[in-house]
Structure formats: C-alpha cells, structure tokens
mmCIF file with all atom_site columns, C-alpha atoms in Angstrom:
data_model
loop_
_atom_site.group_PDB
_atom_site.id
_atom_site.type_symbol
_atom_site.label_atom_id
_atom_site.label_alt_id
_atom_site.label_comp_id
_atom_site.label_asym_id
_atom_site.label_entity_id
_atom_site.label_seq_id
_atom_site.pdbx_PDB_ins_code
_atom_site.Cartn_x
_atom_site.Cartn_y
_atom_site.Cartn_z
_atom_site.occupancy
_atom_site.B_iso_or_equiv
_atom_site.pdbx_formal_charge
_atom_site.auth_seq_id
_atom_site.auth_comp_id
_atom_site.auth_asym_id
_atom_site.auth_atom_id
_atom_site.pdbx_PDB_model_num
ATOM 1   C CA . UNK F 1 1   ? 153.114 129.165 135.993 1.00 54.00 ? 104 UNK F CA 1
ATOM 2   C CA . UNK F 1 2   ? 152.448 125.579 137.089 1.00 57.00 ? 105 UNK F CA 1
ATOM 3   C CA . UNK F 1 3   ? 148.804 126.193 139.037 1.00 57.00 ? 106 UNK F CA 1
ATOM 4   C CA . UNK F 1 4   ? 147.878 128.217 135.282 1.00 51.00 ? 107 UNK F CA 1
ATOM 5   C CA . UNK F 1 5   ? 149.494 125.211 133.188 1.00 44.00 ? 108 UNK F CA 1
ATOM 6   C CA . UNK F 1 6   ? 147.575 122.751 135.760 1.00 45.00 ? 109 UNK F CA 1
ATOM 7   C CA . UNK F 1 7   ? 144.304 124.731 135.631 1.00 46.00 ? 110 UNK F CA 1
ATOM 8   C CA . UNK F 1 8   ? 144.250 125.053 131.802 1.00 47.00 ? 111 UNK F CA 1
ATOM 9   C CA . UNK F 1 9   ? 144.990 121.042 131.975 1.00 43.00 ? 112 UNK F CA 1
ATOM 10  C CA . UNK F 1 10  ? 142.404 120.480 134.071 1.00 48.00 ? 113 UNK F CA 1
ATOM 11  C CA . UNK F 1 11  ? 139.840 122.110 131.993 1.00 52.00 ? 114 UNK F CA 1
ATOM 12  C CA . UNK F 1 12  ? 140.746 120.673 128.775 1.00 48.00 ? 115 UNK F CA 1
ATOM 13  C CA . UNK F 1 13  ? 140.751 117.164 130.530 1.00 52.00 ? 116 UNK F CA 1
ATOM 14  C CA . UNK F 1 14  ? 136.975 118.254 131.836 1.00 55.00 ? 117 UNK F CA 1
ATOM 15  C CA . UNK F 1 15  ? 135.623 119.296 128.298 1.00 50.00 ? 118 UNK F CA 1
ATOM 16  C CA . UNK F 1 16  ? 134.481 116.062 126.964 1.00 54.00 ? 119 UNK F CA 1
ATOM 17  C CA . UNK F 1 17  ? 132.817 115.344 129.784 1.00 48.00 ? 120 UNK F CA 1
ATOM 18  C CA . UNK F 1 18  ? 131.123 118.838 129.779 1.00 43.00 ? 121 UNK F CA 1
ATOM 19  C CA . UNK F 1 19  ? 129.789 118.127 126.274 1.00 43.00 ? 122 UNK F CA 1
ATOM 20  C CA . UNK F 1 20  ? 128.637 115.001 127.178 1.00 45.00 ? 123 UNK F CA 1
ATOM 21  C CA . UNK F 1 21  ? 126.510 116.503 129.827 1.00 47.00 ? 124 UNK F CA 1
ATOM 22  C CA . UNK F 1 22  ? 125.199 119.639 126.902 1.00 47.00 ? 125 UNK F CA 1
ATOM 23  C CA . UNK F 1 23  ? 124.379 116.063 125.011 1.00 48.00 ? 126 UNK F CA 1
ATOM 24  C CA . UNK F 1 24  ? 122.070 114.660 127.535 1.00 51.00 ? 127 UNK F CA 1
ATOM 25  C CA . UNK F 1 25  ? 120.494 117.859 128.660 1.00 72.00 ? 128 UNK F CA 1
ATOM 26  C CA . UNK F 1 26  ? 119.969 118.240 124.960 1.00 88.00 ? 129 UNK F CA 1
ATOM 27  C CA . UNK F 1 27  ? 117.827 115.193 124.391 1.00 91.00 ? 130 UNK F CA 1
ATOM 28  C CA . UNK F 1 28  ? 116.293 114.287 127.472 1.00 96.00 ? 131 UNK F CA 1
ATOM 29  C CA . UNK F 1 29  ? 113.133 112.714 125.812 1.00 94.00 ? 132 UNK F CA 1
ATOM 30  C CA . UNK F 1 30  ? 114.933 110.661 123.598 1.00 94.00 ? 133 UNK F CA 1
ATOM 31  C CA . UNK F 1 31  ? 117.670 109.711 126.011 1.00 96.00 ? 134 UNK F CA 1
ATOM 32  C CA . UNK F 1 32  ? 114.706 108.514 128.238 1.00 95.00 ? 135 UNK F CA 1
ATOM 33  C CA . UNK F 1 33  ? 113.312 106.502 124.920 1.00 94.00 ? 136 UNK F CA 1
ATOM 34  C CA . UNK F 1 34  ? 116.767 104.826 124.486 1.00 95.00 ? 137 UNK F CA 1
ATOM 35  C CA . UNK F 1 35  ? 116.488 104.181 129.080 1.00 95.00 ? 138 UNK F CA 1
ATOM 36  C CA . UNK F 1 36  ? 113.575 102.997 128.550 1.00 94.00 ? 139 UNK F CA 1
ATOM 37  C CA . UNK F 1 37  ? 113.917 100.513 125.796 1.00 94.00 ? 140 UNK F CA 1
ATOM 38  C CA . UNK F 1 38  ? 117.305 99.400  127.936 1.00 96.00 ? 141 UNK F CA 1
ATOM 39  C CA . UNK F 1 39  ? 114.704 98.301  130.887 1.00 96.00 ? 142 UNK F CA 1
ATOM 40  C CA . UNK F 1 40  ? 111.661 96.856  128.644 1.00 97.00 ? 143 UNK F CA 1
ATOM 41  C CA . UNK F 1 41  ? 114.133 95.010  126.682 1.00 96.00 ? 144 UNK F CA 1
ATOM 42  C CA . UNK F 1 42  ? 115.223 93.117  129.852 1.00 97.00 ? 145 UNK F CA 1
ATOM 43  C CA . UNK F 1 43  ? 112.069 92.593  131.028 1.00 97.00 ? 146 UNK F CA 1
ATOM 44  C CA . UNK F 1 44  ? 110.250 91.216  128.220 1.00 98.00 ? 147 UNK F CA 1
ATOM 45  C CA . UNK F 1 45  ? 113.188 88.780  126.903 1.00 98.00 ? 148 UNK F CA 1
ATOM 46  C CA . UNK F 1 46  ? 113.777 87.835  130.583 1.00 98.00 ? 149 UNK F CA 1
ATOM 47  C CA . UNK F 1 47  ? 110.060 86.929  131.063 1.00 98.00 ? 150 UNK F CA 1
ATOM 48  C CA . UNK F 1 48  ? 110.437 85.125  127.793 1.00 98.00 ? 151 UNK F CA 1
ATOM 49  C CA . UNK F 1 49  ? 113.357 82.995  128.250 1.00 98.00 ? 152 UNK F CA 1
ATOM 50  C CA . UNK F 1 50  ? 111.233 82.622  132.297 1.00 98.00 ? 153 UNK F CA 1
ATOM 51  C CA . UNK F 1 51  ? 108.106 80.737  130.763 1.00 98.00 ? 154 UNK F CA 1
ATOM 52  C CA . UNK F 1 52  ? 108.963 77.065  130.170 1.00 98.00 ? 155 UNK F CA 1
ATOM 53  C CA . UNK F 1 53  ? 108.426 76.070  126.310 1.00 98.00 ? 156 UNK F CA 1
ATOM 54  C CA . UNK F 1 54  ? 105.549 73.876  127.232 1.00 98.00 ? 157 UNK F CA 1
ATOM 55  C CA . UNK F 1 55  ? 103.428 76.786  128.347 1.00 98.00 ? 158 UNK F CA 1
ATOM 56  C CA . UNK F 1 56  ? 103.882 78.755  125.425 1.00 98.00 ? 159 UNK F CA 1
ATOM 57  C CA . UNK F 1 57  ? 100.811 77.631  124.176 1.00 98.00 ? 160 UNK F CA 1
ATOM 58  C CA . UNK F 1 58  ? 98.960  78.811  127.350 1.00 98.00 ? 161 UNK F CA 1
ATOM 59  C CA . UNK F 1 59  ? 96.228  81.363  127.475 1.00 96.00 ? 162 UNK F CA 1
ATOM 60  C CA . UNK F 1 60  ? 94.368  82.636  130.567 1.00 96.00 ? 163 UNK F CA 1
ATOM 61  C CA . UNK F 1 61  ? 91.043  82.516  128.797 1.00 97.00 ? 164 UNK F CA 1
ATOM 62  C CA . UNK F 1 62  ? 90.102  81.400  124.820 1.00 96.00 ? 165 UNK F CA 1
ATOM 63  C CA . UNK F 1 63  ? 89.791  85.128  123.685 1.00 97.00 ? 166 UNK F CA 1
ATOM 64  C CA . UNK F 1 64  ? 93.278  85.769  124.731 1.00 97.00 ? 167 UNK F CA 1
ATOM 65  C CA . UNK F 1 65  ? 96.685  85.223  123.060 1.00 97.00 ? 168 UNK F CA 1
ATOM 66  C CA . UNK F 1 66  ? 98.827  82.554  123.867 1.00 98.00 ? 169 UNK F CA 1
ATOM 67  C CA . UNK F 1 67  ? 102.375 83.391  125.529 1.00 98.00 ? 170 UNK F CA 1
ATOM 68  C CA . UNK F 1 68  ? 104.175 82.444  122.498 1.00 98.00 ? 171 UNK F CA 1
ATOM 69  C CA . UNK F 1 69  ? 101.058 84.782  120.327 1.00 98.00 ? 172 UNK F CA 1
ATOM 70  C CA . UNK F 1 70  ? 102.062 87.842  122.689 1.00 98.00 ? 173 UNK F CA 1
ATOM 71  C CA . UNK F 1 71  ? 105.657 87.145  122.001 1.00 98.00 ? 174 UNK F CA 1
ATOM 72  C CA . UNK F 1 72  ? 105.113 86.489  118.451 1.00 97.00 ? 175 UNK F CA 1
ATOM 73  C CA . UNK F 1 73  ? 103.134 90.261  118.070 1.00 96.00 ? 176 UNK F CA 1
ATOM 74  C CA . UNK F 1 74  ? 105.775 91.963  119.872 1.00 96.00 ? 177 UNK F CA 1
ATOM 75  C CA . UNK F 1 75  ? 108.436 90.990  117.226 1.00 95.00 ? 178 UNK F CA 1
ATOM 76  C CA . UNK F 1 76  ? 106.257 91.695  114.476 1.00 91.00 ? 179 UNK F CA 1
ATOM 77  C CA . UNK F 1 77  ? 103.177 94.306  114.932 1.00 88.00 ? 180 UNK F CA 1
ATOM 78  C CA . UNK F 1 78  ? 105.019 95.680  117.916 1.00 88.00 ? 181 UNK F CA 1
ATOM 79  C CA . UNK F 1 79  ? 109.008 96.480  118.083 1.00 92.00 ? 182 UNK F CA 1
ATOM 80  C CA . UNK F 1 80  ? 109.447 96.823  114.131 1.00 90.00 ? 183 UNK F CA 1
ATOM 81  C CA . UNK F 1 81  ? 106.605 98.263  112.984 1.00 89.00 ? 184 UNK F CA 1
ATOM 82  C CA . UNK F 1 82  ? 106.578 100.514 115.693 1.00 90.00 ? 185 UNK F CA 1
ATOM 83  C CA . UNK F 1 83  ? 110.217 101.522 116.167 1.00 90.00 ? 186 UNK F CA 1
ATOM 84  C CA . UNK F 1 84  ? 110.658 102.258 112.980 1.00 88.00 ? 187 UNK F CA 1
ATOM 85  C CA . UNK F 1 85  ? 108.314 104.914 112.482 1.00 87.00 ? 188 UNK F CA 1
ATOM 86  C CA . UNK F 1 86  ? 109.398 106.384 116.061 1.00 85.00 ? 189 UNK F CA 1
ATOM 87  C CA . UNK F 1 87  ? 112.871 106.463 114.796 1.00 85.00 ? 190 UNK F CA 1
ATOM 88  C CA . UNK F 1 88  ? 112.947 107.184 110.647 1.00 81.00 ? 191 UNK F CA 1
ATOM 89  C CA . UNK F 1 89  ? 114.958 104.039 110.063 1.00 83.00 ? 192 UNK F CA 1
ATOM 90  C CA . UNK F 1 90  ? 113.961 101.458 107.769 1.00 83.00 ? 193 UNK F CA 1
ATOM 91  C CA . UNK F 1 91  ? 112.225 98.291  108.698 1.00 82.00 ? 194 UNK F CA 1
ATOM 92  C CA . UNK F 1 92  ? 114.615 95.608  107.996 1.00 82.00 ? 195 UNK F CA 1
ATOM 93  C CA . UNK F 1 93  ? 112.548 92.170  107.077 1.00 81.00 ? 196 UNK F CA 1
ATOM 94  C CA . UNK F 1 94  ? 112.571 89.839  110.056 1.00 77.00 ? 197 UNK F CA 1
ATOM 95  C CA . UNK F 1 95  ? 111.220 86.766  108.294 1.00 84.00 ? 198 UNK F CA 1
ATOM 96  C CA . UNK F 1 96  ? 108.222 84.992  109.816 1.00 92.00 ? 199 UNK F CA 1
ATOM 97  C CA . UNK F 1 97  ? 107.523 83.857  113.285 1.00 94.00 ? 200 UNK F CA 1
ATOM 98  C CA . UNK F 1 98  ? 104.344 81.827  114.078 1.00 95.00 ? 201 UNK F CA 1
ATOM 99  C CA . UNK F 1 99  ? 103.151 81.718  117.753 1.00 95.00 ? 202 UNK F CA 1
ATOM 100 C CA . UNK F 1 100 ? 103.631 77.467  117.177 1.00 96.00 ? 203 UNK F CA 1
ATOM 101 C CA . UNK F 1 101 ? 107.558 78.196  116.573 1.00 97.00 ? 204 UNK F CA 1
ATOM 102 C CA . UNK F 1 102 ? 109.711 76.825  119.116 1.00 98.00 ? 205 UNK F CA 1
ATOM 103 C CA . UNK F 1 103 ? 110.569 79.269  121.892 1.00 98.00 ? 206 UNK F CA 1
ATOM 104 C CA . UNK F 1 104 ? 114.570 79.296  121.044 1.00 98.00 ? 207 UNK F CA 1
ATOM 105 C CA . UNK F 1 105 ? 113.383 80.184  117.398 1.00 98.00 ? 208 UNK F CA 1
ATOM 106 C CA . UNK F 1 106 ? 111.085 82.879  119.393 1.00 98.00 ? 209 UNK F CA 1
ATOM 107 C CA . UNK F 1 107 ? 113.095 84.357  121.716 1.00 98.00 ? 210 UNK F CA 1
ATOM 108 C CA . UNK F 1 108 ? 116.024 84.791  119.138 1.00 97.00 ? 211 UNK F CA 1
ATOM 109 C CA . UNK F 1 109 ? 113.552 86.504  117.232 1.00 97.00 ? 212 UNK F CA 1
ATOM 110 C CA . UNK F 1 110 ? 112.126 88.626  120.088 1.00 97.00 ? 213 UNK F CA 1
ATOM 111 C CA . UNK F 1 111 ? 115.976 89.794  120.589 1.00 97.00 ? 214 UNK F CA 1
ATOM 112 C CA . UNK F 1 112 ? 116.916 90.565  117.348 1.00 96.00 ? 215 UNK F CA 1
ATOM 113 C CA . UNK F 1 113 ? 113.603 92.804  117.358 1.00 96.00 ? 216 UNK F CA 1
ATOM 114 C CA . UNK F 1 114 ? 114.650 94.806  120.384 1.00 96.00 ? 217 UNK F CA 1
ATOM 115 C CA . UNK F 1 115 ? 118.564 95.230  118.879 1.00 96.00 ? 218 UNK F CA 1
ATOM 116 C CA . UNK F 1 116 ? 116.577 96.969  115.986 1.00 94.00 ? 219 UNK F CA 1
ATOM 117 C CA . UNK F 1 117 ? 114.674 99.013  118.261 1.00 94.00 ? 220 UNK F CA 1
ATOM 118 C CA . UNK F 1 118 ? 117.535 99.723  120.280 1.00 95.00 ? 221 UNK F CA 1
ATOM 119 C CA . UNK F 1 119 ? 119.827 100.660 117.150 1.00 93.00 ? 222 UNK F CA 1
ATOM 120 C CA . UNK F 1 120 ? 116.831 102.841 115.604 1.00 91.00 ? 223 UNK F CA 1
ATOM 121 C CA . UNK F 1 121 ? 116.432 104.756 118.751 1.00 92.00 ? 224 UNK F CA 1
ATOM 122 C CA . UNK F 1 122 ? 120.098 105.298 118.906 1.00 93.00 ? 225 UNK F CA 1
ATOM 123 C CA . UNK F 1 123 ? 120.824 108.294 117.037 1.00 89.00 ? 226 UNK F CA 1
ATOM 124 C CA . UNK F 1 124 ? 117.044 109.814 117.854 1.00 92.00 ? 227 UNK F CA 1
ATOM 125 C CA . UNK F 1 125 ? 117.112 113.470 118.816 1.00 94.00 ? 228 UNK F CA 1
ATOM 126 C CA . UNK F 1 126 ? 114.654 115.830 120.746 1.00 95.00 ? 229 UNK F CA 1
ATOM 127 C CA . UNK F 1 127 ? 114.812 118.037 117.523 1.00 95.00 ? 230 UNK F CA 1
ATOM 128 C CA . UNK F 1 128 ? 113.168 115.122 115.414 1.00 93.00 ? 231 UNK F CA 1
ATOM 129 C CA . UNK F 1 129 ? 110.460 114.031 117.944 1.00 94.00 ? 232 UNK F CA 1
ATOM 130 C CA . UNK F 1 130 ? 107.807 116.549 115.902 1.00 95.00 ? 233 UNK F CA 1
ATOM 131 C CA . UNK F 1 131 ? 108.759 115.233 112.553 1.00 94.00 ? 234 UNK F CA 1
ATOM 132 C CA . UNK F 1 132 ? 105.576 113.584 111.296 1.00 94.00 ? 235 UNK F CA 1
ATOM 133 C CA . UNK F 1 133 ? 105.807 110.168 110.806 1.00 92.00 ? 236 UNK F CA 1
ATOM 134 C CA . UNK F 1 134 ? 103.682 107.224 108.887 1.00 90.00 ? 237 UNK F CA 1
ATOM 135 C CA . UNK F 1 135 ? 102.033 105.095 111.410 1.00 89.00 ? 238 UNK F CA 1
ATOM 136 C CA . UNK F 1 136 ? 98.913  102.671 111.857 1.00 83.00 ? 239 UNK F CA 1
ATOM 137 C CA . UNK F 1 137 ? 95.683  102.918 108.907 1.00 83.00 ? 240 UNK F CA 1
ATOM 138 C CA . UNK F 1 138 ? 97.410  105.540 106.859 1.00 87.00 ? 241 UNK F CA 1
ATOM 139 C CA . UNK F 1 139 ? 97.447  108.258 109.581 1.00 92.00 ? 242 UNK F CA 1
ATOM 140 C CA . UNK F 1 140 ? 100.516 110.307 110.597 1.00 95.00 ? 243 UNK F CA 1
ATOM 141 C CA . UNK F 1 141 ? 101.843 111.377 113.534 1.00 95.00 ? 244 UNK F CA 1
ATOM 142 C CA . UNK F 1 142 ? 104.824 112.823 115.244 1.00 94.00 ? 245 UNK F CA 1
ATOM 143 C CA . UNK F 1 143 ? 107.589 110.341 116.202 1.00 93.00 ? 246 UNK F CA 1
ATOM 144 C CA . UNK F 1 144 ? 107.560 111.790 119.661 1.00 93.00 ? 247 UNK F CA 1
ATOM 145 C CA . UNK F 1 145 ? 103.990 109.993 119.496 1.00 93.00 ? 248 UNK F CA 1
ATOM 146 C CA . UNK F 1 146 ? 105.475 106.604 117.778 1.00 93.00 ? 249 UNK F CA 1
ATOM 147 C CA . UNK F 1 147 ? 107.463 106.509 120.556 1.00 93.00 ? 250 UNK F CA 1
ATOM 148 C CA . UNK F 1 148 ? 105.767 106.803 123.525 1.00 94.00 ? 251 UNK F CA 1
ATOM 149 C CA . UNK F 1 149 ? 103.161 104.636 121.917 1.00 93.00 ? 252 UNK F CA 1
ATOM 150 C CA . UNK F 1 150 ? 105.865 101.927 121.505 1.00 94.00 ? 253 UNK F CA 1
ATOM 151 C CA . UNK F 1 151 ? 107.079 102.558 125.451 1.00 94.00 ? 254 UNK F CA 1
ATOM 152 C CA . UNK F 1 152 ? 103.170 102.319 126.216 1.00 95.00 ? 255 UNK F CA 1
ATOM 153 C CA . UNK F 1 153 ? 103.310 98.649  124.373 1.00 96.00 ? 256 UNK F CA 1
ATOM 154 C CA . UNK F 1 154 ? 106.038 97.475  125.979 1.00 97.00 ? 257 UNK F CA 1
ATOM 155 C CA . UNK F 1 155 ? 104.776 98.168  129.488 1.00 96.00 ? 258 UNK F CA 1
ATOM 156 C CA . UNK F 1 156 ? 101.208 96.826  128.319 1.00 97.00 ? 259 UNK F CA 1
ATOM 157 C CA . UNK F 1 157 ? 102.637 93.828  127.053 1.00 97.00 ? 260 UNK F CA 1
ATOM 158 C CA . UNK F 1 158 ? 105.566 93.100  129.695 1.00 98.00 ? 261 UNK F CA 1
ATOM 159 C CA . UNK F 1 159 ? 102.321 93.109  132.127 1.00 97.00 ? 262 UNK F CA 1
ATOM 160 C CA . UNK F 1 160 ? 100.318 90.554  130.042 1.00 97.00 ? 263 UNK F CA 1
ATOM 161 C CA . UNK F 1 161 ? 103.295 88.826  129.888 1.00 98.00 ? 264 UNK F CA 1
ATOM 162 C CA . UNK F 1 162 ? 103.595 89.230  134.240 1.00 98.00 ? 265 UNK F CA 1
ATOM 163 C CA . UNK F 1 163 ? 100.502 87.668  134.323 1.00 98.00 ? 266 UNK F CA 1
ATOM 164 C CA . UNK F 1 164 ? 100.599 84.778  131.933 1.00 98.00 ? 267 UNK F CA 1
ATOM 165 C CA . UNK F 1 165 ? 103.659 83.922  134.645 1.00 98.00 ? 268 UNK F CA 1
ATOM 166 C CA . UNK F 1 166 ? 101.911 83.933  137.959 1.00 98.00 ? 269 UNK F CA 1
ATOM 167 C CA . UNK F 1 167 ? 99.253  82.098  136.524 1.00 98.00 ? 270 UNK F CA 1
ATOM 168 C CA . UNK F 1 168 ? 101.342 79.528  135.858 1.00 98.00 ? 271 UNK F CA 1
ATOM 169 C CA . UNK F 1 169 ? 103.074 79.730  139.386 1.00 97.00 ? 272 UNK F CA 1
ATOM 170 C CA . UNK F 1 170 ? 106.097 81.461  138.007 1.00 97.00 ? 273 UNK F CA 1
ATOM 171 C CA . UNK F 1 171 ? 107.671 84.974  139.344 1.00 96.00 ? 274 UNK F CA 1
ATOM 172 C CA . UNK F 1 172 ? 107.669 87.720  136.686 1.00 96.00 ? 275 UNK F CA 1
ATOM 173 C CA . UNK F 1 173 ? 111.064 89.202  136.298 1.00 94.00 ? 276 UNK F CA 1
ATOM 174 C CA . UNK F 1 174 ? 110.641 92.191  137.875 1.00 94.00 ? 277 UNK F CA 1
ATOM 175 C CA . UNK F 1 175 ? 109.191 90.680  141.034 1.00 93.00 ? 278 UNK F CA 1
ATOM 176 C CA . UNK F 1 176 ? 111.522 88.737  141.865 1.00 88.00 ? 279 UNK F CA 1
ATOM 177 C CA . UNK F 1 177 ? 114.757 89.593  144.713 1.00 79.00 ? 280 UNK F CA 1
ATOM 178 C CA . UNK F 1 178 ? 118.074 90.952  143.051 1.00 69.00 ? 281 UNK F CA 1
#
C-alpha cells in the first residue's frame, strides 16, 4: 500500500512539471522569440547605458546615424512598431524621443520599449505565427515574419551599436569577460 500511495504521489507531484514541458515543446518558435528578446534586450540597453553621453552624438561617417539616432529608431521604428504587429497587441504611445535627448531620457525610453516587446511576445503561440499581420507600406504578412524580422533588427542594430563602441575605444557588451 505505501510504494502505490508513494508512486501515485510521486506522479501527481511530477504533473505540473510534465505540462510545463507539453508547453515548451508546444511553442518552440515563440519560446525562442521570447529567448531571444531576453538576450537582445541585454545587449542593446547594456551597450546603451556602455557609451558615455558625450558620444551620443557620434557617427562613424556623415551618412550614418548617430549613437543616440540608432537608439532613438530602435524605440520608435524598431521595438514598437515592430513588436506589435509580431505579437497582435496594441501599440501603446511612447511619446517622443529625439536623438538630441539626454541619454537617461534615452535609455529609459529604450527600456520601456523592450518591456513592451517583452510583454507582447509573452502570451505569443506557435498556432498564431501564420496569422497575417499589418506591417511596413500597407503590406501584410504573417507574424511568424514580424518576428523574425524584429530578431533580425535587433541583431543588425546591437552590431551597429558594437561598432559605434570600438570605435570609440570601448568593449561592446558581449565582448567583454564574464
């Protein structure tokens, strides 16, 4: 009686964890969205808060964007317009950033982007990733497109943003020693 009583216990005790497991195996494109947006997250507001306000204003050549530009486009053309079509939720208004604003005002705003993004790709599921979707000039596409565009602009910026660093004799924040 007390191996059957421990056995049944033992399974019931293991069920949540069982269906947590159905969960992920469930949604692995979207669980590697929400992974993803964990790591770029870091990496962009760490290489933010890394470059000193003074060289926010600094571009590599004159037909690039300034730091504080690529920061300022990742808040605004980048992580809401483009999380919320990936996701369905509704693009909350984040007020207006100017690449000029002071980099506290920036990187507040650059965070308070990425919670969106990370809140809108919360509750994304595999089954939704062929919904069409609103996106850039009036076309539509599937979210599973919005957001592996918006993983591809992360990496694409977080890169620009690398660079912008060395050239200024700083270490990116994924290059440097944990």
């Amino acid at each position: 009686m007390r191996s059957t009583l421990g056995t049944i216990l033992l399974a019931v005790c293991a069920l949540p964890l069982s269906v947590v497991t159905v969960a992920h195996a469930q949604n692995p494109v979207s669980n590697a969205v929400r992974a993803m947006t964990q790591r770029w997250t870091k990496n962009i507001v760490d290489a933010a808060e890394e470059m000193p306000a003074d060289k926010y204003g600094f571009k590599p050549t004159p037909a690039q964007m300034t730091f504080g530009k690529v920061v300022t486009h990742l808040i605004m053309e980048g992580n809401y317009a483009l999380c919320s079509p990936a996701s369905g939720q509704k693009t909350p208004e984040p007020g207006k950033f100017e690449e000029t604003d002071s980099k506290d005002k920036l990187v507040a705003g650059l965070k308070d982007s990425f919670k969106f993004c990370e809140t809108a790709f919360a509750q994304l599921q595999d089954a939704q990733l062929a919904d069409s979707t609103p996106f850039f000039g009036g076309r539509k596409v599937t979210r599973g497109m919005a957001a592996i565009v918006t993983v591809a602009d992360w990496a694409d910026h977080y890169s620009q943003m690398a660079i912008y660093l060395r050239l200024n004799g700083l270490l990116p924040p994924t290059a440097k020693k944990a």
